[in-house]
Amino acid sequence: MYKIVRKKVLNPVVKLMEVSAPDVANVCQPGQFIMIRVNETGERFPLTVADFDREKGTVTIVFQEVGKSTRLLGTLNEGDYILDFTGPLGRPTHIEKYGTVCVVGGGCGTAIAYPVARAFKEAGNYVITINGARTMDLLIYRKEMQEISDEFYETTDDGSCGVHGFVTTVLGDLIQKGRKIDLVFAVGPAIMMKFVAKTTEPSGIKTIVSLNSIMVDGTGMCGACRVTVGGQMKFACVDGPEFDGHQVDFNELMGRLNAYREQEQVALELWEKEHGGGK
Amino acid sequence: MSDEKKPKRQRKPPTKKVPMPEQDPMERIHNFNEVALGYTVELAVAEAEKCLQCRNPRCVSGCPVEVPIKDFIALIREGDFMGAAAKIKETNSLPAICGRVCPQETQCEAKCIYGIRNEPIAIGRLERFVADYARERGEELPEIAPKNGLRVAIVGSGPAGLTCAGDLAKLGYEVTIFEAFHKPGGVLVYGIPEFRLPKEIVAKEVDYLERLGVEIKCNYVIGKIRTIDQLLNDDDYDAVFIGTGAGHPNFLRIPGMNLVDVYSANEFLTRVNLMKAYKFPEYDTPVRVGRRVAVIGGGNVAMDAARTALRLGAEEVFIVYRRSREEMPARVEEVDHAEEEGIKFQLLTNPVEVLGDEKGNVIGMTCVRMKLGEPDESGRRRPIPIPNSEFVIDCDTVIVAIGNSPNPIVPSTTPGLETTKWGTIVIDEETGMTSREGVFAGGDIVTGAATVISAMGAGKRAARGIHEYLTKKRNKQ
């Protein structure tokens, strides 16, 4: 049992929880993930580490409420317990001094992009961040991202804040203007990562993406998260979750992410019915 | 002896095992309840009565954990079922499990002297009977040696780890098991289906170990949260046993393996067994099973996956295996059960491509017919493709059950731990010790994917090895 010591609502659909898990907090690194099971009937799902505090023994997770499991997690409050919290899993982000690093976060992915951007900054890189969302209400970590960035951009699909457009609008502009970027790191919805990789591909800028595949165990045991990278079968849980974005078969990834769409809908509707349809 | 020709004495016809009651096939394909229902007292005694009580029994030499078979059967004949259970538990801490999943036909029962002319004594069914009998009535704990102050960490709570832990606890060690999943049991809970091994039985056996004083820490992925070196150096364990199994699924090197409806048997079975997807949406974990399911492979796991798919509502389920029925590695009982339930066998058939539509859904599987050639290094006849024999199996779900490789997490985070080119850990056969002093290993992580009972045998040998190693070390001090 893992106690929630702090909960913060970041926007109508995204919540932050700081969870007491001293053994995990002691060793986890940016880029790694945790497998979570909320209660006895719950499913196991991965959430990437958003932050950690070794002294307090806590790990922070940030999640968007999209299906039943994340909704259920969202109902828990400070002082409540998460049944299972297993980690840290996957390989940590490789941090080094590249020169100029552009960190792209989309939607809830910004929470994961943040500690990575911070680590790149601490390693002596010039850090450009691009924080994107559908609309202004859904932008998270605005202040935090800005504070650790040398250059900071925001984009919204509807133009309610920052640049009207997608993260790739800004990224494409920077590249077109001839800005020298040594590495792009992108985390967010699969479709966003796909287009970030497409945007950087012609100029050959190394692009790392953090995949959010479906997983059951998270330790290489089931193969649910397998993905084709450079023509080879990889498991996101043990070989990743970060891969070279130019090598990832995103169409296959998106197909596999949709595998349980029908069942997810059934579970969600049932849950909403049982919980008075309320959010 | 006289040379006089006597009329030949009429020999009795060979006897068969007393049959074990089973759920009717047409009924059981709609539920996840156990298929075999177990002997009653009367059936067990009747079967035990047939045992010859050989002066030099061979059965026990066929048992990887050295169960005193003759003795426990004698106790059944006397009606002392609790005594029989205690007798088995002297060497086997998981008899209710072994009685259900051991391949007795190639082990104890293969050696049975009565079995030369007849069907052998149903040792497995008798073991199961006494274990169930004792469990239902509440077993007393065996004598446990006084605590010796030494601590052993066991990595993985599958059959190897549980056996090693049980033996060491009885010897007075303080034992901690680290399990990556949220529930202990390893393959016994994620792999083997409820209808073959009810999870309640596994839970009871684990509970028995906890009563012996074994501590179990779930959600601990050793190699990630702590390394083997940290367990030995920082956490004060005197020895470590690695029983992490062969939990890395193999896929075929053919096109279409990453289509949406292609599962590893591990994933499919874990969703259903451990995560209880068969109770979706009461349980949140979903599983997809289409109308026509092709399971690739001929082992127990393939049978489990096929029979599970049927129970989840598939209309037709095929086992696709590249050799013939004779070479199938599955237990005879599992193959028979699968057949009774209506699983179709596409033997001498090898997949060459899984076909998908534009959304990544499976729409069929192209296969090629095979014939058997000369025996290969495994002693089984090598399958050879027949030219121009391609055909398509109409299916919408594919489950790959062609075996597992060792899980690399522990070996890759333990410097100095010698492994083979297949990723298995190298040990001293006698003691179970690895190339690292004080670090032992056993089960599938050493042998590659094998059986529950061989893993238990390895756990047992390692417990002995650890005991000798630590006793020697202590005496030196």
Coordinates of C-alpha atoms in Angstrom, one line a residue, chain B residues 117-376:
Chain B
R117 CA 2.0 -54.7 -17.5
N118 CA -0.8 -52.4 -16.5
E119 CA -1.5 -48.7 -16.5
P120 CA 0.8 -47.4 -13.7
I121 CA -0.5 -46.5 -10.2
A122 CA -2.1 -43.1 -10.5
I123 CA 0.5 -41.5 -8.2
G124 CA -0.3 -37.9 -9.3
R125 CA -4.0 -38.4 -8.6
L126 CA -3.2 -39.9 -5.2
E127 CA -0.9 -37.0 -4.4
R128 CA -3.6 -34.6 -5.3
F129 CA -6.1 -36.4 -3.2
V130 CA -4.1 -36.4 0.0
A131 CA -3.0 -32.8 -0.4
D132 CA -6.6 -31.6 -1.0
Y133 CA -7.8 -33.8 1.9
A134 CA -5.3 -32.3 4.3
R135 CA -5.7 -28.7 3.1
E136 CA -9.5 -28.9 3.6
R137 CA -9.0 -30.1 7.2
G138 CA -6.2 -27.7 8.1
E139 CA -2.7 -28.9 8.3
E140 CA -0.4 -28.7 11.3
L141 CA 3.0 -27.1 10.7
P142 CA 6.0 -29.4 10.6
E143 CA 8.8 -29.1 13.1
I144 CA 10.9 -26.1 12.3
A145 CA 14.5 -25.8 13.3
P146 CA 15.3 -23.0 15.7
K147 CA 16.2 -19.7 14.0
N148 CA 19.9 -19.8 13.0
G149 CA 20.2 -16.0 12.5
L150 CA 21.1 -16.3 8.8
R151 CA 19.1 -14.5 6.1
V152 CA 18.4 -15.6 2.6
A153 CA 16.8 -13.5 -0.2
I154 CA 14.8 -15.3 -2.8
V155 CA 14.2 -13.5 -6.1
G156 CA 11.0 -14.7 -7.7
S157 CA 8.0 -16.5 -6.1
G158 CA 7.5 -19.2 -8.7
P159 CA 7.8 -22.9 -8.1
A160 CA 11.6 -22.7 -7.7
G161 CA 11.6 -19.8 -5.3
L162 CA 8.7 -21.1 -3.2
T163 CA 10.3 -24.5 -2.8
C164 CA 13.7 -23.1 -1.9
A165 CA 12.1 -20.7 0.6
G166 CA 10.1 -23.5 2.2
D167 CA 13.1 -25.8 2.6
L168 CA 15.2 -23.0 4.1
A169 CA 12.6 -21.8 6.5
K170 CA 12.2 -25.3 7.9
L171 CA 16.0 -25.3 8.4
G172 CA 15.8 -22.2 10.5
Y173 CA 16.7 -19.5 8.0
E174 CA 15.1 -16.1 7.9
V175 CA 13.8 -16.0 4.3
T176 CA 12.5 -13.1 2.3
I177 CA 10.9 -13.6 -1.2
F178 CA 10.9 -10.7 -3.6
E179 CA 8.2 -10.8 -6.2
A180 CA 7.9 -8.4 -9.2
F181 CA 4.1 -8.9 -9.6
H182 CA 1.5 -7.8 -7.0
K183 CA 0.7 -11.4 -6.2
P184 CA 3.1 -14.3 -5.3
G185 CA 3.2 -17.6 -7.3
G186 CA 4.9 -16.7 -10.6
V187 CA 3.8 -18.9 -13.4
L188 CA 1.4 -20.7 -11.0
V189 CA -0.7 -17.6 -10.9
Y190 CA -0.1 -15.8 -14.2
G191 CA 0.4 -18.8 -16.5
I192 CA -1.5 -21.9 -15.5
P193 CA -5.3 -21.3 -15.9
E194 CA -7.8 -21.5 -13.1
F195 CA -9.5 -24.6 -14.7
R196 CA -6.2 -26.5 -14.3
L197 CA -4.9 -25.1 -11.1
P198 CA -7.3 -23.0 -9.0
K199 CA -5.6 -19.9 -7.7
E200 CA -7.1 -20.5 -4.2
I201 CA -4.9 -23.6 -4.0
V202 CA -1.8 -21.6 -4.9
A203 CA -2.8 -19.0 -2.3
K204 CA -3.1 -21.7 0.4
E205 CA 0.3 -23.1 -0.4
V206 CA 1.8 -19.6 -0.2
D207 CA 0.0 -19.1 3.0
Y208 CA 1.5 -22.3 4.4
L209 CA 5.0 -20.9 3.6
E210 CA 4.1 -17.6 5.4
R211 CA 3.1 -19.7 8.4
L212 CA 6.5 -21.3 8.2
G213 CA 7.9 -17.7 8.7
V214 CA 8.7 -16.8 5.1
E215 CA 8.3 -13.1 4.4
I216 CA 7.0 -12.2 0.9
K217 CA 7.5 -8.7 -0.6
C218 CA 5.5 -8.1 -3.7
N219 CA 6.0 -5.2 -6.2
Y220 CA 9.8 -5.6 -5.9
V221 CA 11.6 -5.9 -9.2
I222 CA 15.1 -7.0 -8.2
G223 CA 17.5 -5.5 -10.6
K224 CA 15.6 -2.3 -10.7
I225 CA 14.6 -1.3 -7.1
R226 CA 17.6 -3.2 -5.5
T227 CA 20.4 -5.1 -7.1
I228 CA 21.7 -8.6 -6.0
D229 CA 24.8 -6.8 -4.8
Q230 CA 22.8 -4.4 -2.6
L231 CA 20.9 -7.4 -1.1
L232 CA 24.2 -9.0 -0.1
N233 CA 26.2 -5.9 0.9
D234 CA 23.7 -3.4 2.1
D235 CA 20.7 -5.4 3.2
D236 CA 22.6 -8.1 5.1
Y237 CA 21.4 -11.2 3.3
D238 CA 23.9 -14.0 3.7
A239 CA 22.9 -15.7 0.4
V240 CA 20.6 -15.0 -2.6
F241 CA 18.6 -17.5 -4.7
I242 CA 17.6 -16.3 -8.2
G243 CA 14.5 -18.0 -9.5
T244 CA 13.2 -15.4 -11.9
G245 CA 12.0 -17.9 -14.6
A246 CA 11.9 -17.7 -18.3
G247 CA 9.5 -14.8 -18.5
H248 CA 10.5 -13.3 -21.9
P249 CA 8.2 -14.4 -24.6
N250 CA 9.5 -15.6 -28.0
F251 CA 7.9 -14.5 -31.2
L252 CA 8.3 -16.0 -34.7
R253 CA 10.4 -14.2 -37.2
I254 CA 7.6 -13.9 -39.7
P255 CA 5.6 -10.8 -40.9
G256 CA 2.6 -9.8 -39.0
M257 CA 3.8 -10.6 -35.4
N258 CA 3.0 -7.0 -34.2
L259 CA -0.6 -6.9 -35.5
V260 CA -3.2 -5.9 -32.9
D261 CA -4.8 -9.3 -32.4
V262 CA -1.5 -11.2 -32.0
Y263 CA -0.8 -12.1 -28.4
S264 CA 2.1 -13.8 -26.7
A265 CA 0.7 -16.7 -24.6
N266 CA 2.2 -14.9 -21.6
E267 CA 0.2 -11.8 -22.2
F268 CA -3.0 -13.6 -23.0
L269 CA -2.8 -15.9 -20.0
T270 CA -1.6 -13.2 -17.6
R271 CA -4.6 -11.0 -18.6
V272 CA -7.0 -13.9 -18.0
N273 CA -5.4 -15.6 -15.0
L274 CA -3.6 -13.0 -12.9
M275 CA -5.7 -10.0 -13.9
K276 CA -9.0 -12.0 -14.2
A277 CA -10.0 -10.6 -17.6
Y278 CA -12.5 -13.5 -17.8
K279 CA -14.5 -11.5 -15.3
F280 CA -14.4 -8.2 -17.3
P281 CA -15.9 -5.7 -16.6
E282 CA -16.1 -6.7 -12.9
Y283 CA -12.3 -6.7 -13.2
D284 CA -10.9 -3.8 -15.2
T285 CA -8.4 -5.8 -17.4
P286 CA -9.8 -6.5 -20.8
V287 CA -8.8 -9.3 -23.2
R288 CA -9.8 -9.6 -26.9
V289 CA -10.7 -13.0 -28.3
G290 CA -12.2 -13.3 -31.7
R291 CA -14.3 -16.0 -33.3
R292 CA -11.5 -18.1 -34.7
V293 CA -8.3 -18.4 -32.8
A294 CA -5.0 -19.9 -33.9
V295 CA -2.6 -20.9 -31.2
I296 CA 1.0 -21.6 -32.4
G297 CA 2.9 -24.2 -30.4
G298 CA 2.5 -27.7 -29.0
G299 CA 3.3 -27.4 -25.3
N300 CA 1.3 -27.1 -22.2
V301 CA 1.1 -23.4 -22.5
A302 CA -0.3 -23.7 -26.0
M303 CA -3.0 -26.1 -24.7
D304 CA -3.7 -23.7 -21.8
A305 CA -4.1 -20.7 -24.2
A306 CA -6.3 -22.7 -26.6
R307 CA -8.6 -24.0 -23.9
T308 CA -8.8 -20.5 -22.3
A309 CA -9.7 -18.9 -25.7
L310 CA -12.5 -21.5 -26.0
R311 CA -13.9 -20.6 -22.6
L312 CA -13.8 -16.9 -23.5
G313 CA -16.3 -17.6 -26.3
A314 CA -14.2 -18.4 -29.4
E315 CA -16.2 -20.5 -31.8
E316 CA -13.2 -22.4 -33.2
V317 CA -9.7 -22.8 -31.8
F318 CA -6.8 -24.4 -33.6
I319 CA -3.5 -25.6 -32.3
V320 CA -1.0 -25.0 -35.1
Y321 CA 2.1 -27.2 -34.5
R322 CA 4.9 -27.9 -36.9
R323 CA 5.6 -31.5 -35.9
S324 CA 3.2 -34.4 -35.3
R325 CA 1.2 -35.3 -32.3
E326 CA 3.9 -37.7 -31.0
E327 CA 6.4 -34.9 -30.7
M328 CA 4.1 -32.5 -28.8
P329 CA 5.7 -31.5 -25.6
A330 CA 2.4 -31.1 -23.7
R331 CA 1.3 -33.6 -21.1
V332 CA -0.9 -36.3 -22.5
E333 CA -3.8 -35.4 -20.2
E334 CA -3.8 -31.8 -21.5
V335 CA -3.8 -32.8 -25.1
D336 CA -6.7 -35.2 -24.4
H337 CA -8.6 -32.6 -22.5
A338 CA -8.1 -30.1 -25.3
E339 CA -9.3 -32.6 -27.8
E340 CA -12.4 -33.5 -25.8
E341 CA -13.3 -29.9 -25.6
G342 CA -13.2 -29.5 -29.3
I343 CA -9.8 -27.9 -30.0
K344 CA -8.8 -28.6 -33.5
F345 CA -5.2 -29.8 -34.2
Q346 CA -3.5 -28.5 -37.3
L347 CA -0.4 -30.6 -37.1
L348 CA 2.7 -30.6 -39.3
T349 CA 1.8 -27.0 -40.1
N350 CA 4.1 -24.0 -39.8
P351 CA 3.0 -20.3 -40.0
V352 CA 4.8 -18.2 -42.5
E353 CA 2.8 -14.9 -42.2
V354 CA 0.0 -13.4 -40.1
L355 CA -2.2 -11.4 -42.4
G356 CA -3.8 -8.1 -41.3
D357 CA -6.1 -5.4 -42.6
E358 CA -5.3 -1.7 -42.8
K359 CA -6.2 -1.2 -39.1
G360 CA -3.8 -3.9 -37.9
N361 CA -6.5 -6.5 -37.2
V362 CA -5.7 -10.1 -38.0
I363 CA -7.6 -11.6 -41.0
G364 CA -5.8 -14.9 -41.4
M365 CA -2.6 -16.8 -41.2
T366 CA -0.6 -18.2 -44.1
C367 CA 0.9 -21.6 -43.2
V368 CA 3.0 -24.2 -44.9
R369 CA 2.6 -28.0 -44.5
M370 CA 5.5 -29.9 -43.0
K371 CA 6.8 -33.4 -43.1
L372 CA 9.2 -35.1 -40.7
G373 CA 12.8 -35.8 -41.6
E374 CA 15.7 -37.1 -39.6
P375 CA 15.9 -36.6 -35.8
D376 CA 17.6 -33.4 -34.8

